[in-house]
Amino acid sequence: MSRIGKMPVAIPPKVKVEIKGQKVFIEGPKGKLDVELPHRTSIKQDGNHLIVSRDGDDDQAKALHGLSRALVHNMVVGVSEGFVKKLEIQGVGFKAAVQGKNVNLSLGYSHPINYPIPDQVKVTVAENTKLTIEGPSKQVVGLVAAEIRAFYPPEPYKGKGVRYSDEKVIRKEGKTVQ
C-alpha cells in the first residue's frame, strides 16, 4: 500500500470541498482550485478528512494512488495557506518591476523582458532585485518562478543572473595568466 496515499488529508475549517465523480473542487480563503483524479483512484469525504483509495493492486495503481493524494493535499494547503517562491536578481544594472499584469525585467539584454503574470498569482518586487511569487497552486507558482529564472540563470563565473533565494551557486575560477 502506498504510504503517502493511505494518509488522510485534513480539511481546515475555512475550506469547502465538493466531489463530483473523479473531479474535486476545493475553495478556500486564498482561491479556488480543481483537479480531475486519474481513473484508477477514487476519493471520499469522511467528516473533515478526505480519503483517497485505489482500484487495483498493480504498480500503476499504486503510483497513481500516491500522486492523487499528493495533488489533493497540495490543493488543500494552497487554498488555505498558499505557496511562496522567492527569487533574487544579482548583477550590475539588473532589476525587476511589476507594471499592471506584467513583470518587467531588465537583465542586461538589449531589450526589456515583459513576463505576463497568470491569474491567481501575485508577484511583488522589493528593492528592485527581490521577487516574491505567491498563489494557491503549487504547480503554477513553481512554473512562474522557473520561467522567470530561465530568462537569465545564474552563471558560475561572476554569479550574475536570477536565482532562488535559497539557491547556492557554485563559483568557478576564471583563466589565469602565466
PDB file of C-alpha atoms in Angstrom, residues 6-178:
ATOM      1  CA  LYS A   6      -3.140   5.916   2.692  1.00  0.00           C
ATOM      2  CA  MET A   7      -2.721   9.038   4.832  1.00  0.00           C
ATOM      3  CA  PRO A   8      -5.972  11.052   5.087  1.00  0.00           C
ATOM      4  CA  VAL A   9      -5.987  14.729   4.081  1.00  0.00           C
ATOM      5  CA  ALA A  10      -7.248  17.005   6.864  1.00  0.00           C
ATOM      6  CA  ILE A  11      -9.626  19.770   5.750  1.00  0.00           C
ATOM      7  CA  PRO A  12      -9.125  23.106   7.603  1.00  0.00           C
ATOM      8  CA  PRO A  13     -12.255  24.903   8.904  1.00  0.00           C
ATOM      9  CA  LYS A  14     -12.476  27.600   6.190  1.00  0.00           C
ATOM     10  CA  VAL A  15     -12.047  25.193   3.245  1.00  0.00           C
ATOM     11  CA  LYS A  16     -15.015  23.816   1.282  1.00  0.00           C
ATOM     12  CA  VAL A  17     -14.661  20.573  -0.699  1.00  0.00           C
ATOM     13  CA  GLU A  18     -17.015  19.289  -3.385  1.00  0.00           C
ATOM     14  CA  ILE A  19     -16.582  15.910  -5.090  1.00  0.00           C
ATOM     15  CA  LYS A  20     -18.280  15.137  -8.418  1.00  0.00           C
ATOM     16  CA  GLY A  21     -17.172  11.721  -9.617  1.00  0.00           C
ATOM     17  CA  GLN A  22     -13.441  11.943 -10.393  1.00  0.00           C
ATOM     18  CA  LYS A  23     -13.374  15.761 -10.197  1.00  0.00           C
ATOM     19  CA  VAL A  24     -12.558  17.514  -6.903  1.00  0.00           C
ATOM     20  CA  PHE A  25     -13.356  21.209  -6.322  1.00  0.00           C
ATOM     21  CA  ILE A  26     -11.697  22.946  -3.371  1.00  0.00           C
ATOM     22  CA  GLU A  27     -12.407  26.527  -2.296  1.00  0.00           C
ATOM     23  CA  GLY A  28     -10.747  28.483   0.484  1.00  0.00           C
ATOM     24  CA  PRO A  29      -9.662  31.975   1.547  1.00  0.00           C
ATOM     25  CA  LYS A  30      -6.741  32.058  -0.959  1.00  0.00           C
ATOM     26  CA  GLY A  31      -8.713  30.944  -4.030  1.00  0.00           C
ATOM     27  CA  LYS A  32     -10.420  28.080  -5.884  1.00  0.00           C
ATOM     28  CA  LEU A  33      -8.767  25.005  -7.373  1.00  0.00           C
ATOM     29  CA  ASP A  34      -9.991  21.848  -9.058  1.00  0.00           C
ATOM     30  CA  VAL A  35      -8.395  18.653 -10.317  1.00  0.00           C
ATOM     31  CA  GLU A  36      -9.561  15.539 -12.114  1.00  0.00           C
ATOM     32  CA  LEU A  37      -8.145  12.456 -10.423  1.00  0.00           C
ATOM     33  CA  PRO A  38      -6.673   9.609 -12.510  1.00  0.00           C
ATOM     34  CA  HIS A  39      -9.065   6.828 -13.488  1.00  0.00           C
ATOM     35  CA  ARG A  40      -7.509   4.228 -11.145  1.00  0.00           C
ATOM     36  CA  THR A  41      -8.285   6.222  -7.973  1.00  0.00           C
ATOM     37  CA  SER A  42     -11.358   7.361  -6.050  1.00  0.00           C
ATOM     38  CA  ILE A  43     -11.933   9.881  -3.266  1.00  0.00           C
ATOM     39  CA  LYS A  44     -14.497  10.248  -0.497  1.00  0.00           C
ATOM     40  CA  GLN A  45     -15.086  12.742   2.293  1.00  0.00           C
ATOM     41  CA  ASP A  46     -15.240  11.394   5.832  1.00  0.00           C
ATOM     42  CA  GLY A  47     -16.120  14.237   8.212  1.00  0.00           C
ATOM     43  CA  ASN A  48     -13.289  16.750   7.982  1.00  0.00           C
ATOM     44  CA  HIS A  49     -10.909  14.328   6.199  1.00  0.00           C
ATOM     45  CA  LEU A  50     -10.502  13.290   2.565  1.00  0.00           C
ATOM     46  CA  ILE A  51      -9.583   9.670   1.901  1.00  0.00           C
ATOM     47  CA  VAL A  52      -8.076   8.631  -1.426  1.00  0.00           C
ATOM     48  CA  SER A  53      -8.284   4.961  -2.384  1.00  0.00           C
ATOM     49  CA  ARG A  54      -7.174   2.980  -5.406  1.00  0.00           C
ATOM     50  CA  ASP A  55      -8.831   0.449  -7.694  1.00  0.00           C
ATOM     51  CA  GLY A  56      -6.441  -2.448  -8.315  1.00  0.00           C
ATOM     52  CA  ASP A  57      -3.121  -3.522  -6.850  1.00  0.00           C
ATOM     53  CA  ASP A  58      -0.594  -3.234  -9.681  1.00  0.00           C
ATOM     54  CA  ASP A  59       2.334  -0.802  -9.830  1.00  0.00           C
ATOM     55  CA  GLN A  60       0.487   1.820 -11.894  1.00  0.00           C
ATOM     56  CA  ALA A  61      -2.444   1.912  -9.445  1.00  0.00           C
ATOM     57  CA  LYS A  62      -0.019   2.282  -6.524  1.00  0.00           C
ATOM     58  CA  ALA A  63       1.786   5.187  -8.210  1.00  0.00           C
ATOM     59  CA  LEU A  64      -1.467   6.951  -9.103  1.00  0.00           C
ATOM     60  CA  HIS A  65      -2.718   6.460  -5.525  1.00  0.00           C
ATOM     61  CA  GLY A  66       0.170   8.440  -4.013  1.00  0.00           C
ATOM     62  CA  LEU A  67       0.016  11.026  -6.816  1.00  0.00           C
ATOM     63  CA  SER A  68      -3.717  11.641  -6.330  1.00  0.00           C
ATOM     64  CA  ARG A  69      -3.366  12.074  -2.576  1.00  0.00           C
ATOM     65  CA  ALA A  70      -0.426  14.482  -3.037  1.00  0.00           C
ATOM     66  CA  LEU A  71      -2.376  16.568  -5.574  1.00  0.00           C
ATOM     67  CA  VAL A  72      -5.393  16.845  -3.267  1.00  0.00           C
ATOM     68  CA  HIS A  73      -3.196  17.681  -0.254  1.00  0.00           C
ATOM     69  CA  ASN A  74      -1.349  20.417  -2.179  1.00  0.00           C
ATOM     70  CA  MET A  75      -4.687  21.904  -3.254  1.00  0.00           C
ATOM     71  CA  VAL A  76      -5.985  21.972   0.339  1.00  0.00           C
ATOM     72  CA  VAL A  77      -2.761  23.589   1.602  1.00  0.00           C
ATOM     73  CA  GLY A  78      -2.779  26.046  -1.319  1.00  0.00           C
ATOM     74  CA  VAL A  79      -6.305  27.381  -0.799  1.00  0.00           C
ATOM     75  CA  SER A  80      -5.835  27.651   2.977  1.00  0.00           C
ATOM     76  CA  GLU A  81      -2.222  28.911   3.324  1.00  0.00           C
ATOM     77  CA  GLY A  82      -0.864  29.432  -0.202  1.00  0.00           C
ATOM     78  CA  PHE A  83       2.574  28.777  -1.662  1.00  0.00           C
ATOM     79  CA  VAL A  84       5.505  31.202  -1.933  1.00  0.00           C
ATOM     80  CA  LYS A  85       8.680  31.208  -4.039  1.00  0.00           C
ATOM     81  CA  LYS A  86      11.357  33.880  -3.627  1.00  0.00           C
ATOM     82  CA  LEU A  87      13.804  34.928  -6.363  1.00  0.00           C
ATOM     83  CA  GLU A  88      16.838  37.213  -6.230  1.00  0.00           C
ATOM     84  CA  ILE A  89      18.412  39.096  -9.123  1.00  0.00           C
ATOM     85  CA  GLN A  90      22.167  39.694  -8.976  1.00  0.00           C
ATOM     86  CA  GLY A  91      24.192  41.743 -11.422  1.00  0.00           C
ATOM     87  CA  VAL A  92      25.033  45.380 -12.117  1.00  0.00           C
ATOM     88  CA  GLY A  93      22.011  47.130 -13.614  1.00  0.00           C
ATOM     89  CA  PHE A  94      19.766  44.055 -13.326  1.00  0.00           C
ATOM     90  CA  LYS A  95      16.329  44.891 -11.912  1.00  0.00           C
ATOM     91  CA  ALA A  96      12.649  43.995 -11.967  1.00  0.00           C
ATOM     92  CA  ALA A  97       9.386  45.909 -11.637  1.00  0.00           C
ATOM     93  CA  VAL A  98       5.715  44.973 -11.671  1.00  0.00           C
ATOM     94  CA  GLN A  99       3.626  47.006 -14.135  1.00  0.00           C
ATOM     95  CA  GLY A 100      -0.038  46.002 -14.081  1.00  0.00           C
ATOM     96  CA  LYS A 101      -0.285  42.307 -15.016  1.00  0.00           C
ATOM     97  CA  ASN A 102       3.341  42.103 -16.262  1.00  0.00           C
ATOM     98  CA  VAL A 103       6.749  41.734 -14.662  1.00  0.00           C
ATOM     99  CA  ASN A 104       9.265  43.979 -16.430  1.00  0.00           C
ATOM    100  CA  LEU A 105      12.781  42.518 -16.197  1.00  0.00           C
ATOM    101  CA  SER A 106      15.988  44.333 -17.167  1.00  0.00           C
ATOM    102  CA  LEU A 107      18.622  41.593 -17.324  1.00  0.00           C
ATOM    103  CA  GLY A 108      21.388  43.094 -19.428  1.00  0.00           C
ATOM    104  CA  TYR A 109      19.829  42.264 -22.789  1.00  0.00           C
ATOM    105  CA  SER A 110      19.242  44.890 -25.498  1.00  0.00           C
ATOM    106  CA  HIS A 111      15.522  44.826 -24.681  1.00  0.00           C
ATOM    107  CA  PRO A 112      13.414  44.614 -21.510  1.00  0.00           C
ATOM    108  CA  ILE A 113      11.597  41.334 -20.879  1.00  0.00           C
ATOM    109  CA  ASN A 114       7.855  41.556 -20.152  1.00  0.00           C
ATOM    110  CA  TYR A 115       6.529  38.421 -18.470  1.00  0.00           C
ATOM    111  CA  PRO A 116       2.706  38.203 -18.143  1.00  0.00           C
ATOM    112  CA  ILE A 117       1.525  37.192 -14.660  1.00  0.00           C
ATOM    113  CA  PRO A 118      -1.107  34.394 -14.697  1.00  0.00           C
ATOM    114  CA  ASP A 119      -4.410  34.710 -12.829  1.00  0.00           C
ATOM    115  CA  GLN A 120      -4.412  33.830  -9.096  1.00  0.00           C
ATOM    116  CA  VAL A 121      -0.655  34.547  -8.899  1.00  0.00           C
ATOM    117  CA  LYS A 122       0.657  37.638  -7.114  1.00  0.00           C
ATOM    118  CA  VAL A 123       4.179  38.913  -7.807  1.00  0.00           C
ATOM    119  CA  THR A 124       5.765  41.607  -5.637  1.00  0.00           C
ATOM    120  CA  VAL A 125       9.176  43.236  -6.042  1.00  0.00           C
ATOM    121  CA  ALA A 126      11.235  44.628  -3.154  1.00  0.00           C
ATOM    122  CA  GLU A 127      14.431  46.661  -3.595  1.00  0.00           C
ATOM    123  CA  ASN A 128      14.246  46.153  -7.403  1.00  0.00           C
ATOM    124  CA  THR A 129      16.021  42.784  -7.041  1.00  0.00           C
ATOM    125  CA  LYS A 130      13.914  40.570  -4.777  1.00  0.00           C
ATOM    126  CA  LEU A 131      10.812  38.945  -6.279  1.00  0.00           C
ATOM    127  CA  THR A 132       8.153  37.146  -4.249  1.00  0.00           C
ATOM    128  CA  ILE A 133       5.710  34.893  -6.111  1.00  0.00           C
ATOM    129  CA  GLU A 134       2.569  33.832  -4.217  1.00  0.00           C
ATOM    130  CA  GLY A 135      -0.501  31.811  -5.155  1.00  0.00           C
ATOM    131  CA  PRO A 136      -2.765  28.896  -4.234  1.00  0.00           C
ATOM    132  CA  SER A 137      -1.473  26.451  -6.880  1.00  0.00           C
ATOM    133  CA  LYS A 138       1.923  24.907  -6.121  1.00  0.00           C
ATOM    134  CA  GLN A 139       2.359  23.957  -9.776  1.00  0.00           C
ATOM    135  CA  VAL A 140       1.639  27.434 -11.182  1.00  0.00           C
ATOM    136  CA  VAL A 141       3.797  29.230  -8.568  1.00  0.00           C
ATOM    137  CA  GLY A 142       6.713  26.901  -9.301  1.00  0.00           C
ATOM    138  CA  LEU A 143       6.220  27.294 -13.065  1.00  0.00           C
ATOM    139  CA  VAL A 144       6.221  31.113 -12.890  1.00  0.00           C
ATOM    140  CA  ALA A 145       9.374  31.087 -10.740  1.00  0.00           C
ATOM    141  CA  ALA A 146      11.124  28.646 -13.090  1.00  0.00           C
ATOM    142  CA  GLU A 147      10.176  30.629 -16.215  1.00  0.00           C
ATOM    143  CA  ILE A 148      11.414  33.927 -14.723  1.00  0.00           C
ATOM    144  CA  ARG A 149      14.650  32.227 -13.626  1.00  0.00           C
ATOM    145  CA  ALA A 150      15.107  30.736 -17.120  1.00  0.00           C
ATOM    146  CA  PHE A 151      15.459  34.218 -18.683  1.00  0.00           C
ATOM    147  CA  TYR A 152      18.961  34.513 -17.124  1.00  0.00           C
ATOM    148  CA  PRO A 153      20.032  31.550 -14.942  1.00  0.00           C
ATOM    149  CA  PRO A 154      22.934  32.246 -12.565  1.00  0.00           C
ATOM    150  CA  GLU A 155      26.287  31.870 -14.281  1.00  0.00           C
ATOM    151  CA  PRO A 156      29.225  30.259 -12.444  1.00  0.00           C
ATOM    152  CA  TYR A 157      31.979  32.864 -13.014  1.00  0.00           C
ATOM    153  CA  LYS A 158      30.535  36.124 -11.661  1.00  0.00           C
ATOM    154  CA  GLY A 159      27.284  34.781 -10.197  1.00  0.00           C
ATOM    155  CA  LYS A 160      25.098  37.136 -12.236  1.00  0.00           C
ATOM    156  CA  GLY A 161      21.523  36.160 -13.014  1.00  0.00           C
ATOM    157  CA  VAL A 162      18.186  35.224 -11.465  1.00  0.00           C
ATOM    158  CA  ARG A 163      18.326  32.635  -8.675  1.00  0.00           C
ATOM    159  CA  TYR A 164      16.100  31.211  -5.973  1.00  0.00           C
ATOM    160  CA  SER A 165      16.700  32.867  -2.595  1.00  0.00           C
ATOM    161  CA  ASP A 166      17.960  29.610  -1.050  1.00  0.00           C
ATOM    162  CA  GLU A 167      19.993  28.513  -4.098  1.00  0.00           C
ATOM    163  CA  LYS A 168      23.753  28.125  -3.741  1.00  0.00           C
ATOM    164  CA  VAL A 169      25.674  28.900  -6.943  1.00  0.00           C
ATOM    165  CA  ILE A 170      28.951  27.017  -7.270  1.00  0.00           C
ATOM    166  CA  ARG A 171      31.544  29.520  -8.470  1.00  0.00           C
ATOM    167  CA  LYS A 172      34.316  28.610 -10.914  1.00  0.00           C
ATOM    168  CA  GLU A 173      37.771  30.088 -11.103  1.00  0.00           C
ATOM    169  CA  GLY A 174      38.493  32.083 -14.241  1.00  0.00           C
ATOM    170  CA  LYS A 175      41.501  31.810 -16.522  1.00  0.00           C
ATOM    171  CA  THR A 176      44.887  32.689 -15.087  1.00  0.00           C
ATOM    172  CA  VAL A 177      47.714  34.382 -16.966  1.00  0.00           C
ATOM    173  CA  GLN A 178      51.105  32.677 -16.820  1.00  0.00           C
TER     174      GLN A 178
END
